[in-house]
Short mmCIF file of C-alpha atoms in Angstrom, two decimals:
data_model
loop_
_atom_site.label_atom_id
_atom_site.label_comp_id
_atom_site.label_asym_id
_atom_site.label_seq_id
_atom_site.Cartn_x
_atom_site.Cartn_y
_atom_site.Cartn_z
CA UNK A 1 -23.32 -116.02 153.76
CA UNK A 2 -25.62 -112.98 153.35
CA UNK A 3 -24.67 -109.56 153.62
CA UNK A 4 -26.34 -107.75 156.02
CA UNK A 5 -28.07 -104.15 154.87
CA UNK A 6 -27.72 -100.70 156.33
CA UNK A 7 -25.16 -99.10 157.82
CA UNK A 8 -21.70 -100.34 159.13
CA UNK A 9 -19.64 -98.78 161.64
CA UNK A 10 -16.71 -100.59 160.95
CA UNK A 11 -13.38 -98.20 161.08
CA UNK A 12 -10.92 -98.32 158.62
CA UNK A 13 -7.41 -97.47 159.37
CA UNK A 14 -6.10 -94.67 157.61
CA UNK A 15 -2.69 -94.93 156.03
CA UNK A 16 -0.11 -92.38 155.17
CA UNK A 17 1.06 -92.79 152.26
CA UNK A 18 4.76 -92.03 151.50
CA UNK A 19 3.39 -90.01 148.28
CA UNK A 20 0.93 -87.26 150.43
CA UNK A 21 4.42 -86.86 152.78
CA UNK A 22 6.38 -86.07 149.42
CA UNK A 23 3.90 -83.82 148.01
CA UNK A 24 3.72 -81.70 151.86
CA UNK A 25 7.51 -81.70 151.78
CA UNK A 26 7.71 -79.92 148.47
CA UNK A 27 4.84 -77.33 148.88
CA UNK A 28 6.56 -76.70 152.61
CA UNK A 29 9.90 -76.19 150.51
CA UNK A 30 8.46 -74.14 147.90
CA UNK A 31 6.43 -71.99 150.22
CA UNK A 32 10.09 -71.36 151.81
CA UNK A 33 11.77 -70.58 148.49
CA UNK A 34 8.83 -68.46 147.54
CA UNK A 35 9.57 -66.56 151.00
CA UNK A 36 13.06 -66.10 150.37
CA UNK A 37 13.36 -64.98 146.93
CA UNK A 38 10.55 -62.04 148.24
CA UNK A 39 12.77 -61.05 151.11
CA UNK A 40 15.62 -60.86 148.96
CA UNK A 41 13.95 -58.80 146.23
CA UNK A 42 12.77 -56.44 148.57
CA UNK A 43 15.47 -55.72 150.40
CA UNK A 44 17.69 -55.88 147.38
CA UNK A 45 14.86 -53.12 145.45
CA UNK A 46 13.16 -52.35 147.83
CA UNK A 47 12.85 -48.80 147.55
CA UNK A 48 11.13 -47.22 144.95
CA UNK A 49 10.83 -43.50 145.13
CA UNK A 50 9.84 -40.05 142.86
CA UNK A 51 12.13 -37.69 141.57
CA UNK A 52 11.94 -34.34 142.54
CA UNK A 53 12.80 -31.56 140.53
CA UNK A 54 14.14 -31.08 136.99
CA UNK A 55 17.70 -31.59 137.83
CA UNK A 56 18.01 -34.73 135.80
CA UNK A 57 16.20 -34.13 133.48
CA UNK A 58 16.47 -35.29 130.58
CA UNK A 59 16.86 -38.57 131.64
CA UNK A 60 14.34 -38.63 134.69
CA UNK A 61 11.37 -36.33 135.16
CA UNK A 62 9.91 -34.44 137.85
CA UNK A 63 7.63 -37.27 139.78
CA UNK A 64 8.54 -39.94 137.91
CA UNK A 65 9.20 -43.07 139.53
CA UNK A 66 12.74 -44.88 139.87
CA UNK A 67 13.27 -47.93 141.79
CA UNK A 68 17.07 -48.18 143.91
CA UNK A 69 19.05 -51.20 143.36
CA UNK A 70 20.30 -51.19 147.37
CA UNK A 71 22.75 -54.34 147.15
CA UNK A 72 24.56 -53.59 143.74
CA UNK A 73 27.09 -51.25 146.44
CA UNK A 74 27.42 -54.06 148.93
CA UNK A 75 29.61 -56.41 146.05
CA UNK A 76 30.95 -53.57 144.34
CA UNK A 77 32.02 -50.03 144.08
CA UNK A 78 29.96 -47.16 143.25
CA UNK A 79 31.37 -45.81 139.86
CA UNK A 80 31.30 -42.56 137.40
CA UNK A 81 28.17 -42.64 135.38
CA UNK A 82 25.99 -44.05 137.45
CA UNK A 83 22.74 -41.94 138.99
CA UNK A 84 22.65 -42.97 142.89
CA UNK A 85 20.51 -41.83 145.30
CA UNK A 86 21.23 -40.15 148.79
CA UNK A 87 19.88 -38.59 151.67
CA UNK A 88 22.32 -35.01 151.72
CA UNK A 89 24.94 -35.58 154.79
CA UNK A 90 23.33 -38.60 155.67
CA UNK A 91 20.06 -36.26 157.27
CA UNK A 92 17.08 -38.31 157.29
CA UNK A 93 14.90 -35.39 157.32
CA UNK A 94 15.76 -34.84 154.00
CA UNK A 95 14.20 -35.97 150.18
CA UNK A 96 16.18 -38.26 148.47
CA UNK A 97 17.97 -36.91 146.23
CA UNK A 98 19.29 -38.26 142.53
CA UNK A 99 22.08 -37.65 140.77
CA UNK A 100 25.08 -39.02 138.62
CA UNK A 101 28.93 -40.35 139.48
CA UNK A 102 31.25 -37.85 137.81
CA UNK A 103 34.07 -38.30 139.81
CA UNK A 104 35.32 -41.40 142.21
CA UNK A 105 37.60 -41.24 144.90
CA UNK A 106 41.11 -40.27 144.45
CA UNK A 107 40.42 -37.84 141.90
CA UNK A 108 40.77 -33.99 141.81
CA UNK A 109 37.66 -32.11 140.66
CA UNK A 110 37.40 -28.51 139.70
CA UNK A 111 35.03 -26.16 137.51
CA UNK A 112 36.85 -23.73 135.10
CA UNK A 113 34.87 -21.40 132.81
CA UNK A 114 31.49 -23.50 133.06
CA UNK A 115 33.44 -26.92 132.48
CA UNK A 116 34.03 -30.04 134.44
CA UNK A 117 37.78 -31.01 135.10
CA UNK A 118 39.16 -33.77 136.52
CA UNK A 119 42.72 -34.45 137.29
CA UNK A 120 43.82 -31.36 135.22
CA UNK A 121 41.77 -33.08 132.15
CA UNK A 122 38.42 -31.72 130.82
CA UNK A 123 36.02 -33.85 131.53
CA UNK A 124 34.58 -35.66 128.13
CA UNK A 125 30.71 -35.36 128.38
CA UNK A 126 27.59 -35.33 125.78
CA UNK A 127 26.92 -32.70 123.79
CA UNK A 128 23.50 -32.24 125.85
CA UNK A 129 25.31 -31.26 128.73
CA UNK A 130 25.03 -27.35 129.46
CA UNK A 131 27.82 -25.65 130.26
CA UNK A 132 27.82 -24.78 134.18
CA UNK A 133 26.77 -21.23 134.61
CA UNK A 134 28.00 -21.53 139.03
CA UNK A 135 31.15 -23.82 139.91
CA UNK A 136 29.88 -23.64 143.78
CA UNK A 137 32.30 -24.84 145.74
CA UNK A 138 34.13 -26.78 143.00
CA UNK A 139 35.22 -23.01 141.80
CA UNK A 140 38.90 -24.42 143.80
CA UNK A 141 40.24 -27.97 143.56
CA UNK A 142 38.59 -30.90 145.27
CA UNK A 143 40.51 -34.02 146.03
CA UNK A 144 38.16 -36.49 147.02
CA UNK A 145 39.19 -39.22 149.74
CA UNK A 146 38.61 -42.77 150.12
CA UNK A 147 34.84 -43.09 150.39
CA UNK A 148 33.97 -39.56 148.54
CA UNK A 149 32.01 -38.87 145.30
CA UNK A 150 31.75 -35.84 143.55
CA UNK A 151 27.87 -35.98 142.19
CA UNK A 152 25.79 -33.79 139.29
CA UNK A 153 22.41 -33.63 137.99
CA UNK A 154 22.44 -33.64 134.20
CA UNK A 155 20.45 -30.74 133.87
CA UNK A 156 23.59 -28.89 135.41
CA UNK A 157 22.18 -25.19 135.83
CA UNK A 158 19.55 -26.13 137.59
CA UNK A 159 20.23 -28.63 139.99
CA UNK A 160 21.60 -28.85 143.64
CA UNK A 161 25.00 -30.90 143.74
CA UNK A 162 27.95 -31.70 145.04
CA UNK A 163 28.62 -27.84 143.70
CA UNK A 164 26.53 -26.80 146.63
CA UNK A 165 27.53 -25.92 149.82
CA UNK A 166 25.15 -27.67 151.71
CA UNK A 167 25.45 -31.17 149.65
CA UNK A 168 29.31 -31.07 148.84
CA UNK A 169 30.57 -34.22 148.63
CA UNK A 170 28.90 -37.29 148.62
CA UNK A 171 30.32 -40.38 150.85
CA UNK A 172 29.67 -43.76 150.40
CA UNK A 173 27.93 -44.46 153.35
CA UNK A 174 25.03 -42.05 153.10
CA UNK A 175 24.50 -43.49 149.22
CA UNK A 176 21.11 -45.84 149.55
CA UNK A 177 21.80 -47.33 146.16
CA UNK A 178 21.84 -47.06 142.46
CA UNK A 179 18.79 -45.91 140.43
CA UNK A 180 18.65 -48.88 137.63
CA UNK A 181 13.96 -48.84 136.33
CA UNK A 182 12.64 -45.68 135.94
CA UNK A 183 8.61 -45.98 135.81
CA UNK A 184 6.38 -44.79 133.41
CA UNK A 185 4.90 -41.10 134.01
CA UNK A 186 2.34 -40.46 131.31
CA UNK A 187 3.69 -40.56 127.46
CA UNK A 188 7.33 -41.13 128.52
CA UNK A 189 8.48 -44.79 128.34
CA UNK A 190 10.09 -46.66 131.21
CA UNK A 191 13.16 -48.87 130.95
CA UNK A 192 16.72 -49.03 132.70
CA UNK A 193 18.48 -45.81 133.68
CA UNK A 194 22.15 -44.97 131.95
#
């Protein structure tokens, strides 16, 4: 028999094959994973912000750019040594503000002759550290409750701090997280905050 020439209209049925449905199931699944893993690293450092002021310096510099760890204080405790960041009595109006852990909850805290003492028991700090010329508030004893922190800038005579009237003592629930990258501002190098 002779094939005819020109065209055919003759429709082929099209078959799905079980390998296209694989290959859509794992883009669909990685295109969910993909979405998850950005939500979660967003929300978990999601907030990158600039310092403001030479109060912790010299660790962190005036503009330089830190991003906030916000979930680190959702599994665990906030504790000394670490630089958090808050908004001042919670008041969103307000700058963030950076500074470090020196005392936790539980503990006394006082400033006698320019020095840091907690629980009767100077308070063992790098050489670097200034001694304070203004206790502030911390001039009497402070025993801090349940969900207060007692917070300083390393640069000590020239930062506003727990020391401060206005600041006083930090509490838990105005802290937006722990400062962990700092960014690069011109020659200074960027890494993890201690």
């Amino acid at each position: 028999m002779a094939r005819r020439k020109g065209l055919t209209f003759i429709k082929k049925k099209k078959r799905i094959k079980k390998s296209h449905i694989k290959e859509v199931v794992i883009l669909l699944f990685s295109i969910v994973v993909t979405v998850f893993l950005a939500f979660v690293l967003v929300y978990t450092f999601g907030i990158r912000t600039s310092v403001i002021g030479v109060s912790m310096e010299p660790v962190l510099y005036n503009g330089q750019e830190v991003l906030i760890d916000r979930l680190v204080y959702q599994l665990t405790a906030p504790k000394k040594g670490d630089v958090v960041i808050f908004l001042p009595n919670g008041n969103p109006n307000s700058h963030y503000y950076l500074k470090r852990i020196v005392a936790i909850p539980g503990e006394t805290v006082q400033i006698i002759g320019g020095y840091l003492y907690i629980n009767d028991i100077l308070y063992d700090e790098d050489d670097s550290i200034d001694k304070m010329e203004d206790a502030g508030i911390a001039g009497n004893p402070i025993r801090l409750r349940s969900d207060e922190f007692f917070v300083l800038g390393d640069n000590r005579n020239n930062s506003e701090d727990s020391r401060s009237g206005n600041i006083g003592v930090v509490s838990r629930d105005v802290m937006m997280g722990k400062a962990w990258f700092r960014l690069p501002l011109n020659e200074i190098k960027m890494g993890f905050i201690e």
